[in-house]
Tab-separated table of C-alpha atoms and ligand atoms in Angstrom:
chain	number	residue	atom	x	y	z
A	20	UNK	CA	11.778	1.603	21.208
A	21	UNK	CA	10.517	-1.188	19.558
A	22	UNK	CA	9.763	-2.519	16.498
A	23	UNK	CA	6.122	-2.683	14.817
A	24	UNK	CA	5.029	-4.113	11.973
A	25	UNK	CA	3.103	-1.894	9.795
A	26	UNK	CA	0.459	-2.328	7.551
A	27	UNK	CA	-1.321	1.078	6.946
A	28	UNK	CA	-4.214	0.873	3.820
A	29	UNK	CA	-6.466	-2.675	4.151
A	30	UNK	CA	-10.262	-2.309	2.823
A	31	UNK	CA	-13.265	-3.916	4.286
A	32	UNK	CA	-14.903	-5.930	1.877
A	33	UNK	CA	-18.024	-6.303	3.906
A	34	UNK	CA	-19.656	-5.355	7.196
A	35	UNK	CA	-21.060	-8.194	9.546
A	36	UNK	CA	-24.535	-7.929	8.437
A	37	UNK	CA	-23.375	-8.339	5.049
A	38	UNK	CA	-23.388	-4.811	3.884
A	39	UNK	CA	-20.729	-4.799	0.864
A	40	UNK	CA	-18.411	-2.005	1.854
A	41	UNK	CA	-16.026	-2.804	-1.549
A	42	UNK	CA	-17.398	-4.407	-4.272
A	43	UNK	CA	-13.880	-5.674	-5.905
A	44	UNK	CA	-13.127	-7.094	-2.435
A	45	UNK	CA	-13.369	-10.518	-0.506
A	46	UNK	CA	-16.612	-10.936	1.378
A	47	UNK	CA	-14.987	-12.150	4.558
A	48	UNK	CA	-12.786	-8.870	4.849
A	49	UNK	CA	-14.951	-7.566	7.701
A	50	UNK	CA	-13.253	-5.688	10.148
A	51	UNK	CA	-13.149	-8.320	13.206
A	52	UNK	CA	-11.760	-10.956	10.338
A	53	UNK	CA	-9.021	-8.569	9.385
A	54	UNK	CA	-8.180	-7.900	13.049
A	55	UNK	CA	-7.855	-11.392	13.944
A	56	UNK	CA	-6.103	-12.084	10.343
A	57	UNK	CA	-3.419	-9.601	11.283
A	58	UNK	CA	-2.916	-10.954	15.224
A	59	UNK	CA	-2.714	-14.660	14.123
A	60	UNK	CA	-1.565	-15.509	10.815
A	61	UNK	CA	0.153	-12.454	9.700
A	62	UNK	CA	2.007	-10.895	12.864
A	63	UNK	CA	1.217	-7.349	12.052
A	64	UNK	CA	1.243	-4.939	14.949
A	65	UNK	CA	-0.868	-1.878	13.853
A	66	UNK	CA	-3.226	-1.859	10.799
A	67	UNK	CA	-4.536	1.111	8.767
A	68	UNK	CA	-8.434	0.021	7.844
A	69	UNK	CA	-9.222	2.353	4.977
A	70	UNK	CA	-12.709	1.660	4.867
A	71	UNK	CA	-13.743	3.872	7.883
A	72	UNK	CA	-16.078	6.963	6.636
A	73	UNK	CA	-18.735	4.198	5.879
A	74	UNK	CA	-21.099	4.418	8.909
A	75	UNK	CA	-21.529	0.881	8.123
A	76	UNK	CA	-18.150	0.094	9.227
A	77	UNK	CA	-18.290	2.639	12.061
A	78	UNK	CA	-20.890	0.604	13.298
A	79	UNK	CA	-18.995	-2.385	13.729
A	80	UNK	CA	-16.200	0.040	15.194
A	81	UNK	CA	-18.908	0.337	17.753
A	82	UNK	CA	-20.070	-2.760	18.648
A	83	UNK	CA	-16.536	-3.972	19.034
A	84	UNK	CA	-16.360	-1.481	21.542
A	85	UNK	CA	-19.150	-1.983	23.619
A	86	UNK	CA	-18.135	-5.474	23.949
A	87	UNK	CA	-14.827	-4.906	25.566
A	88	UNK	CA	-12.671	-6.101	22.383
A	89	UNK	CA	-11.887	-2.548	21.457
A	90	UNK	CA	-11.091	0.975	22.603
A	91	UNK	CA	-9.501	4.331	21.830
A	92	UNK	CA	-5.940	5.003	22.790
A	93	UNK	CA	-5.451	8.181	24.062
A	94	UNK	CA	-2.722	8.839	21.815
A	95	UNK	CA	-5.484	7.913	19.048
A	96	UNK	CA	-6.167	4.853	16.823
A	97	UNK	CA	-7.618	2.196	18.498
A	98	UNK	CA	-6.599	-0.882	20.397
A	99	UNK	CA	-7.908	-4.555	19.486
A	100	UNK	CA	-7.925	-7.209	22.084
A	101	UNK	CA	-4.642	-5.470	23.788
A	102	UNK	CA	-2.805	-6.709	21.063
A	103	UNK	CA	-3.248	-5.012	17.910
A	104	UNK	CA	-3.581	-1.214	17.137
A	105	UNK	CA	-6.402	-0.423	14.516
A	106	UNK	CA	-5.866	3.116	12.979
A	107	UNK	CA	-8.834	4.912	11.079
A	108	UNK	CA	-8.486	5.961	7.519
A	109	UNK	CA	-10.305	6.392	4.279
A	110	UNK	CA	-9.359	6.247	0.838
A	111	UNK	CA	-11.061	9.323	-1.636
A	112	UNK	CA	-10.515	9.490	-5.065
A	113	UNK	CA	-9.990	13.079	-6.321
A	114	UNK	CA	-10.138	14.602	-10.182
A	115	UNK	CA	-7.633	17.412	-11.218
A	116	UNK	CA	-8.766	20.030	-13.709
A	117	UNK	CA	-6.753	17.897	-16.705
A	118	UNK	CA	-9.345	14.896	-15.590
A	119	UNK	CA	-6.535	12.696	-14.338
A	120	UNK	CA	-7.590	10.631	-11.008
A	121	UNK	CA	-5.774	9.699	-8.255
A	122	UNK	CA	-6.870	8.225	-4.592
A	123	UNK	CA	-5.527	9.937	-1.760
A	124	UNK	CA	-5.671	8.396	2.174
A	125	UNK	CA	-6.463	10.444	4.812
A	126	UNK	CA	-5.985	8.787	8.219
A	127	UNK	CA	-7.823	9.860	11.534
A	128	UNK	CA	-6.702	10.112	14.782
A	129	UNK	CA	-9.710	9.695	16.706
A	130	UNK	CA	-13.096	8.635	16.155
A	131	UNK	CA	-14.966	12.230	16.779
A	132	UNK	CA	-12.551	13.607	14.083
A	133	UNK	CA	-14.327	11.066	10.947
A	134	UNK	CA	-17.446	12.911	12.373
A	135	UNK	CA	-16.003	16.579	11.458
A	136	UNK	CA	-14.717	14.873	8.318
A	137	UNK	CA	-17.600	13.236	7.111
A	138	UNK	CA	-20.023	16.174	7.312
A	139	UNK	CA	-17.575	18.360	5.731
A	140	UNK	CA	-16.907	16.104	2.674
A	141	UNK	CA	-20.459	14.726	1.893
A	142	UNK	CA	-21.367	17.594	-0.416
A	143	UNK	CA	-18.898	15.890	-2.755
A	144	UNK	CA	-19.014	12.578	-2.967
A	145	UNK	CA	-22.170	10.070	-3.800
A	146	UNK	CA	-22.246	7.668	-1.413
A	147	UNK	CA	-20.349	7.754	1.668
A	148	UNK	CA	-21.282	3.943	2.365
A	149	UNK	CA	-18.880	2.802	0.001
A	150	UNK	CA	-15.170	2.365	-0.298
A	151	UNK	CA	-12.979	4.671	-2.517
A	152	UNK	CA	-15.623	7.095	-3.545
A	153	UNK	CA	-14.757	9.466	-6.293
A	154	UNK	CA	-15.555	13.732	-4.549
A	155	UNK	CA	-15.838	16.135	-6.294
A	156	UNK	CA	-12.577	17.805	-5.150
A	157	UNK	CA	-8.781	18.310	-6.183
A	158	UNK	CA	-6.242	17.277	-4.496
A	159	UNK	CA	-5.686	20.589	-2.602
A	160	UNK	CA	-9.166	21.077	-1.902
A	161	UNK	CA	-9.128	17.145	-0.474
A	162	UNK	CA	-6.077	17.834	1.775
A	163	UNK	CA	-7.620	21.605	2.608
A	164	UNK	CA	-10.602	19.565	4.092
A	165	UNK	CA	-8.526	16.778	5.311
A	166	UNK	CA	-5.981	19.537	7.687
A	167	UNK	CA	-8.801	21.739	9.009
A	168	UNK	CA	-9.820	18.374	10.882
A	169	UNK	CA	-7.140	17.171	12.338
A	170	UNK	CA	-6.785	14.561	9.952
A	171	UNK	CA	-3.362	13.153	7.883
A	172	UNK	CA	-3.310	13.365	4.066
A	173	UNK	CA	-1.204	10.460	2.383
A	174	UNK	CA	-1.271	9.991	-1.380
A	175	UNK	CA	-1.772	6.664	-2.429
A	176	UNK	CA	0.171	3.974	-4.787
A	177	UNK	CA	1.742	7.448	-5.783
A	178	UNK	CA	2.767	6.054	-9.546
A	179	UNK	CA	0.160	3.662	-10.761
A	180	UNK	CA	-1.368	4.746	-14.102
A	181	UNK	CA	-4.817	5.374	-13.871
A	182	UNK	CA	-5.511	5.637	-10.078
A	183	UNK	CA	-1.841	7.715	-8.716
A	184	UNK	CA	-1.203	11.061	-8.807
A	185	UNK	CA	2.187	10.782	-11.077
A	186	UNK	CA	-0.089	8.598	-13.132
A	187	UNK	CA	-2.346	10.801	-15.056
A	188	UNK	CA	-2.814	13.915	-12.623
A	189	UNK	CA	0.904	15.306	-12.863
A	190	UNK	CA	4.202	14.947	-13.184
A	191	UNK	CA	5.179	17.218	-9.514
A	192	UNK	CA	3.107	17.740	-6.549
A	193	UNK	CA	4.276	21.054	-6.616
A	194	UNK	CA	1.591	21.275	-9.520
A	195	UNK	CA	-1.229	19.899	-7.258
A	196	UNK	CA	-0.562	20.630	-3.682
A	197	UNK	CA	0.431	24.161	-2.643
A	198	UNK	CA	3.963	24.921	-0.499
A	199	UNK	CA	1.644	24.952	2.713
A	200	UNK	CA	-0.196	21.596	1.938
A	201	UNK	CA	3.280	19.659	0.457
A	202	UNK	CA	5.030	21.019	4.512
A	203	UNK	CA	2.461	18.922	6.008
A	204	UNK	CA	2.722	16.331	4.208
A	205	UNK	CA	4.885	13.377	5.441
A	206	UNK	CA	4.574	10.565	3.852
A	207	UNK	CA	3.589	8.938	0.312
A	208	UNK	CA	2.530	5.198	-0.651
A	209	UNK	CA	4.652	3.562	-3.280
A	210	UNK	CA	2.546	0.840	-4.234
A	211	UNK	CA	3.286	-2.412	-5.302
A	212	UNK	CA	4.920	-1.684	-8.662
A	213	UNK	CA	7.566	0.457	-7.639
A	214	UNK	CA	10.386	0.785	-4.709
A	215	UNK	CA	12.690	2.860	-3.102
A	216	UNK	CA	15.163	2.292	-5.713
A	217	UNK	CA	13.223	3.724	-8.636
A	218	UNK	CA	10.868	6.508	-6.555
A	219	UNK	CA	14.083	7.915	-5.015
A	220	UNK	CA	14.879	8.972	-9.046
A	221	UNK	CA	11.958	12.029	-8.242
A	222	UNK	CA	14.201	14.368	-7.086
A	223	UNK	CA	11.328	15.669	-4.881
A	224	UNK	CA	10.078	12.642	-3.059
A	225	UNK	CA	13.249	12.298	-1.035
A	226	UNK	CA	11.302	15.322	1.514
A	227	UNK	CA	8.645	12.427	2.181
A	228	UNK	CA	8.704	8.848	4.085
A	229	UNK	CA	7.825	6.111	1.887
A	230	UNK	CA	5.027	3.674	3.009
A	231	UNK	CA	4.919	0.464	1.632
A	232	UNK	CA	1.539	-1.056	2.313
A	233	UNK	CA	-0.809	-3.432	1.056
A	234	UNK	CA	-3.637	-2.598	-0.711
A	235	UNK	CA	-5.176	-5.517	0.908
A	236	UNK	CA	-8.471	-6.656	-1.390
A	237	UNK	CA	-8.610	-9.984	0.215
A	238	UNK	CA	-7.329	-11.419	4.024
A	239	UNK	CA	-4.211	-13.132	2.223
A	240	UNK	CA	-2.957	-10.260	1.101
A	241	UNK	CA	-2.576	-8.410	3.980
A	242	UNK	CA	0.844	-7.624	5.148
A	243	UNK	CA	2.066	-8.313	1.360
A	244	UNK	CA	3.915	-5.420	1.962
A	245	UNK	CA	4.429	-3.307	5.097
A	246	UNK	CA	6.349	-1.476	7.153
A	247	UNK	CA	8.507	-1.499	10.286
A	248	UNK	CA	8.463	1.333	12.674
A	249	UNK	CA	10.637	1.808	15.716
A	250	UNK	CA	7.982	3.298	17.980
A	251	UNK	CA	7.531	4.104	22.032
A	252	UNK	CA	4.095	2.227	21.540
A	253	UNK	CA	1.200	1.450	18.699
A	254	UNK	CA	-0.458	4.353	18.381
A	255	UNK	CA	-1.476	7.303	15.998
A	256	UNK	CA	0.710	10.302	17.144
A	257	UNK	CA	3.782	7.736	17.302
A	258	UNK	CA	3.478	6.811	13.863
A	259	UNK	CA	3.518	9.956	12.830
A	260	UNK	CA	6.607	10.556	14.030
A	261	UNK	CA	7.943	7.957	12.723
A	262	UNK	CA	7.160	9.239	9.537
A	263	UNK	CA	8.137	12.848	10.354
A	264	UNK	CA	11.608	10.742	11.343
A	265	UNK	CA	11.753	12.563	14.879
A	266	UNK	CA	12.362	11.703	18.756
A	267	UNK	CA	14.072	8.602	17.519
A	268	UNK	CA	10.830	6.954	15.849
A	269	UNK	CA	11.237	5.839	12.185
A	270	UNK	CA	10.497	3.262	9.553
A	271	UNK	CA	13.457	1.184	10.155
A	272	UNK	CA	12.611	-0.957	6.978
A	273	UNK	CA	10.051	-1.245	3.638
A	274	UNK	CA	9.315	-4.422	2.943
A	275	UNK	CA	7.850	-4.986	0.016
A	276	UNK	CA	7.068	-6.762	-3.790
A	277	UNK	CA	10.001	-7.009	-6.410
A	278	UNK	CA	8.371	-4.240	-7.947
A	279	UNK	CA	8.401	-6.211	-11.479
A	280	UNK	CA	5.906	-8.437	-9.418
A	281	UNK	CA	4.159	-5.565	-8.964
A	282	UNK	CA	0.416	-5.062	-11.741
A	283	UNK	CA	1.629	-2.334	-13.231
A	284	UNK	CA	5.451	-2.518	-13.372
A	285	UNK	CA	5.674	-2.241	-17.260
A	286	UNK	CA	3.803	-1.173	-20.030
A	287	UNK	CA	1.235	-2.998	-21.733
A	288	UNK	CA	-1.031	-1.992	-25.272
A	289	UNK	CA	-4.684	-2.719	-24.621
A	290	UNK	CA	-4.938	-2.261	-28.340
A	291	UNK	CA	-2.298	-5.008	-29.643
A	292	UNK	CA	-0.968	-6.741	-26.426
A	293	UNK	CA	2.212	-5.073	-26.676
A	294	UNK	CA	4.209	-5.174	-23.779
A	295	UNK	CA	7.449	-2.930	-23.328
A	296	UNK	CA	9.632	-5.309	-21.577
A	297	UNK	CA	13.161	-3.867	-22.395
A	298	UNK	CA	15.663	-2.281	-20.538
A	299	UNK	CA	14.145	1.304	-21.043
A	300	UNK	CA	16.571	3.110	-23.609
A	301	UNK	CA	16.398	6.826	-22.239
A	302	UNK	CA	13.664	8.864	-23.811
A	303	UNK	CA	13.364	6.790	-27.336
A	304	UNK	CA	9.738	6.192	-26.797
A	305	UNK	CA	6.911	8.334	-26.965
A	306	UNK	CA	4.794	6.132	-24.485
A	307	UNK	CA	1.636	8.090	-25.046
A	308	UNK	CA	0.753	6.070	-27.981
A	309	UNK	CA	1.758	2.413	-28.658
A	310	UNK	CA	5.221	1.752	-30.014
A	311	UNK	CA	3.765	-0.999	-32.149
A	312	UNK	CA	0.418	0.092	-33.576
A	313	UNK	CA	0.331	3.654	-32.437
A	314	UNK	CA	-2.640	3.337	-30.523
A	315	UNK	CA	-3.194	5.143	-27.285
A	316	UNK	CA	-4.722	2.171	-25.289
A	317	UNK	CA	-1.590	2.429	-23.458
A	318	UNK	CA	-1.139	1.468	-19.739
A	319	UNK	CA	2.339	3.376	-18.914
A	320	UNK	CA	3.779	1.200	-15.983
A	321	UNK	CA	5.264	2.188	-13.398
A	322	UNK	CA	8.513	1.613	-13.866
A	323	UNK	CA	8.519	3.410	-17.484
A	324	UNK	CA	6.674	6.577	-15.900
A	325	UNK	CA	9.187	7.048	-13.251
A	326	UNK	CA	11.982	7.036	-16.166
A	327	UNK	CA	9.632	9.330	-17.743
A	328	UNK	CA	9.305	12.012	-14.888
A	329	UNK	CA	12.649	11.452	-12.404
A	330	UNK	CA	15.225	13.860	-12.996
A	331	UNK	CA	18.373	11.238	-11.784
A	332	UNK	CA	18.725	8.115	-13.745
A	333	UNK	CA	20.573	6.607	-10.510
A	334	UNK	CA	18.374	6.833	-7.140
A	335	UNK	CA	19.329	9.641	-5.214
A	336	UNK	CA	18.786	8.467	-1.583
A	337	UNK	CA	18.333	10.833	1.331
A	338	UNK	CA	20.067	9.799	4.573
A	339	UNK	CA	17.487	8.968	6.726
A	340	UNK	CA	15.979	6.649	3.685
A	341	UNK	CA	15.429	2.874	5.313
A	342	UNK	CA	16.328	-0.223	3.261
A	343	UNK	CA	13.689	-1.406	1.109
A	344	UNK	CA	13.197	-5.157	1.422
A	345	UNK	CA	11.752	-7.697	-1.116
A	346	UNK	CA	9.819	-9.920	0.064
A	347	UNK	CA	8.307	-12.552	-1.634
A	348	UNK	CA	4.396	-13.587	-0.448
A	349	UNK	CA	3.927	-17.242	-0.054
A	350	UNK	CA	0.823	-17.147	-2.395
A	351	UNK	CA	3.286	-15.833	-5.453
A	352	UNK	CA	5.892	-19.079	-4.870
A	353	UNK	CA	4.801	-21.796	-7.924
A	354	UNK	CA	3.479	-24.949	-6.165
A	355	UNK	CA	2.097	-23.550	-2.962
A	356	UNK	CA	-1.748	-23.945	-2.649
A	357	UNK	CA	-4.317	-22.703	-0.404
A	358	UNK	CA	-3.584	-26.273	1.550
A	359	UNK	CA	0.241	-26.105	1.717
A	360	UNK	CA	-0.200	-21.900	2.613
A	361	UNK	CA	-1.933	-23.176	5.844
A	362	UNK	CA	0.260	-26.162	6.864
A	363	UNK	CA	3.227	-23.653	6.466
A	364	UNK	CA	1.417	-20.747	8.931
A	365	UNK	CA	-0.105	-23.654	10.992
A	366	UNK	CA	3.249	-24.755	11.575
A	367	UNK	CA	5.375	-21.435	12.133
A	368	UNK	CA	2.441	-19.134	13.133
A	369	UNK	CA	2.815	-16.866	10.230
A	370	UNK	CA	3.806	-16.186	6.947
A	371	UNK	CA	6.001	-13.470	8.081
A	372	UNK	CA	7.685	-16.387	10.164
A	373	UNK	CA	7.836	-18.788	7.135
A	374	UNK	CA	9.561	-16.130	4.698
A	375	UNK	CA	11.991	-14.563	7.364
A	376	UNK	CA	12.623	-16.850	10.351
A	377	UNK	CA	11.804	-20.398	9.077
A	378	UNK	CA	15.019	-22.700	7.491
A	379	UNK	CA	14.953	-24.806	4.554
A	380	UNK	CA	15.508	-27.476	6.527
A	381	UNK	CA	12.511	-26.925	8.974
A	382	UNK	CA	10.214	-25.780	5.843
A	383	UNK	CA	11.302	-29.245	4.260
A	384	UNK	CA	9.847	-30.811	7.052
A	385	UNK	CA	6.422	-29.583	6.764
A	386	UNK	CA	6.005	-29.287	2.830
A	387	UNK	CA	8.959	-31.328	1.567
A	388	UNK	CA	11.848	-30.346	-0.083
A	389	UNK	CA	10.553	-29.554	-3.445
A	390	UNK	CA	8.597	-26.558	-2.265
A	391	UNK	CA	11.242	-25.910	0.420
A	392	UNK	CA	13.493	-24.836	-2.252
A	393	UNK	CA	11.131	-22.874	-4.344
A	394	UNK	CA	10.412	-20.919	-1.310
A	395	UNK	CA	14.217	-20.233	-0.249
A	396	UNK	CA	15.033	-19.771	-3.638
A	397	UNK	CA	12.533	-16.375	-3.733
A	398	UNK	CA	13.457	-15.768	-0.172
A	399	UNK	CA	16.561	-15.374	-1.592
A	400	UNK	CA	16.395	-13.431	-4.500
A	401	UNK	CA	17.343	-16.450	-6.742
A	402	UNK	CA	14.301	-16.764	-8.790
A	403	UNK	CA	13.589	-15.092	-12.276
A	404	UNK	CA	10.688	-12.976	-12.272
A	405	UNK	CA	8.614	-11.774	-15.256
A	406	UNK	CA	7.495	-8.564	-14.749
A	407	UNK	CA	3.706	-7.520	-14.202
A	408	UNK	CA	1.918	-4.998	-16.550
A	409	UNK	CA	-1.532	-3.758	-17.926
A	410	UNK	CA	-3.124	-5.118	-14.525
A	411	UNK	CA	-1.381	-8.473	-14.478
A	412	UNK	CA	0.781	-9.525	-11.495
A	413	UNK	CA	4.224	-10.697	-12.595
A	414	UNK	CA	5.303	-13.784	-12.648
A	415	UNK	CA	8.056	-16.173	-10.936
A	416	UNK	CA	9.631	-18.317	-13.199
A	417	UNK	CA	11.333	-21.689	-11.759
B	9	LIG	ZN1	-6.461	2.758	-4.657
B	10	LIG	ZN1	-0.818	-1.427	-29.243
């Protein structure tokens, strides 16, 4: 078995012919650029493309297949230039009866399953060409469709205030999924503002594997969170085995942002700007309204939401839970601009190598001591962090 770098949540911004797929995503986030970024800059071995429901994206895929750069693997997924595995998936927005909406990811082992799924989902979405379509289904109904097609459903960024299942939809997965559904759901995605320490305070999550994915809307952000999986080879079946923790396949580590850097870590009031940045005093706040101005325009932070729905004040990790290791992407590090970033990647081969393998001295030789020191302090977790909230990323403070 070997270890693979896996990021299963990357969006397509636009197709090769210039058709927009995701409005808020970068234009150079095309299928081929994603593949090259993973191969040449990030060192990602398995990437999940979550806009594969769009027929235009599938067209690009077919072109790569026709010119021999891409082929389907017998164990599911596709292989690009014999080096990178691409898993196909989609992100859809469901709506629960209480009006809360959330994003769910669906992954397809084979292309033909996408067609099957697309036909069943079309009556419920407005425009299948676009990313993350809202569908007139609840989570359970979407699971039923995915499951009937042989696709795998994974709830995305589960704690985020607007579009995570725990954000506005529910305080327990048991309330939105049937027992049968929950028995087939093998993983949940944590999202940037949460980590294992926080998520394992919610007792029902002990049954699931945790994915730390980038949810990249630009090339630079691919791999800002990822998983290391121990697999026999890089294909769909093996990834599923790892998520099930079977036959020695497993996630051996989650790499992610310190959750404080995430955009929704703490609670923020959009009315008065109040930012809850204290150690949480258990249940003294009613965070549905602003403690300061009493407005309900509050964006509840992931941290505060987890405290609210948690069963345990301390995390209770199941035995199989891998370590969650913090990684601060280079773009967060003070004084590291685009040029510096490119210099570093050219010198070391990929961002992962700069973050995890290059020594202080080696980095200093390329970009000077000042920046090298910042990178080193950030890598060692020795920089102070100002938490994010209300849609703003957290910051490193020198
Ligand atoms: Zn999403
Ligand atoms: Zn307020």
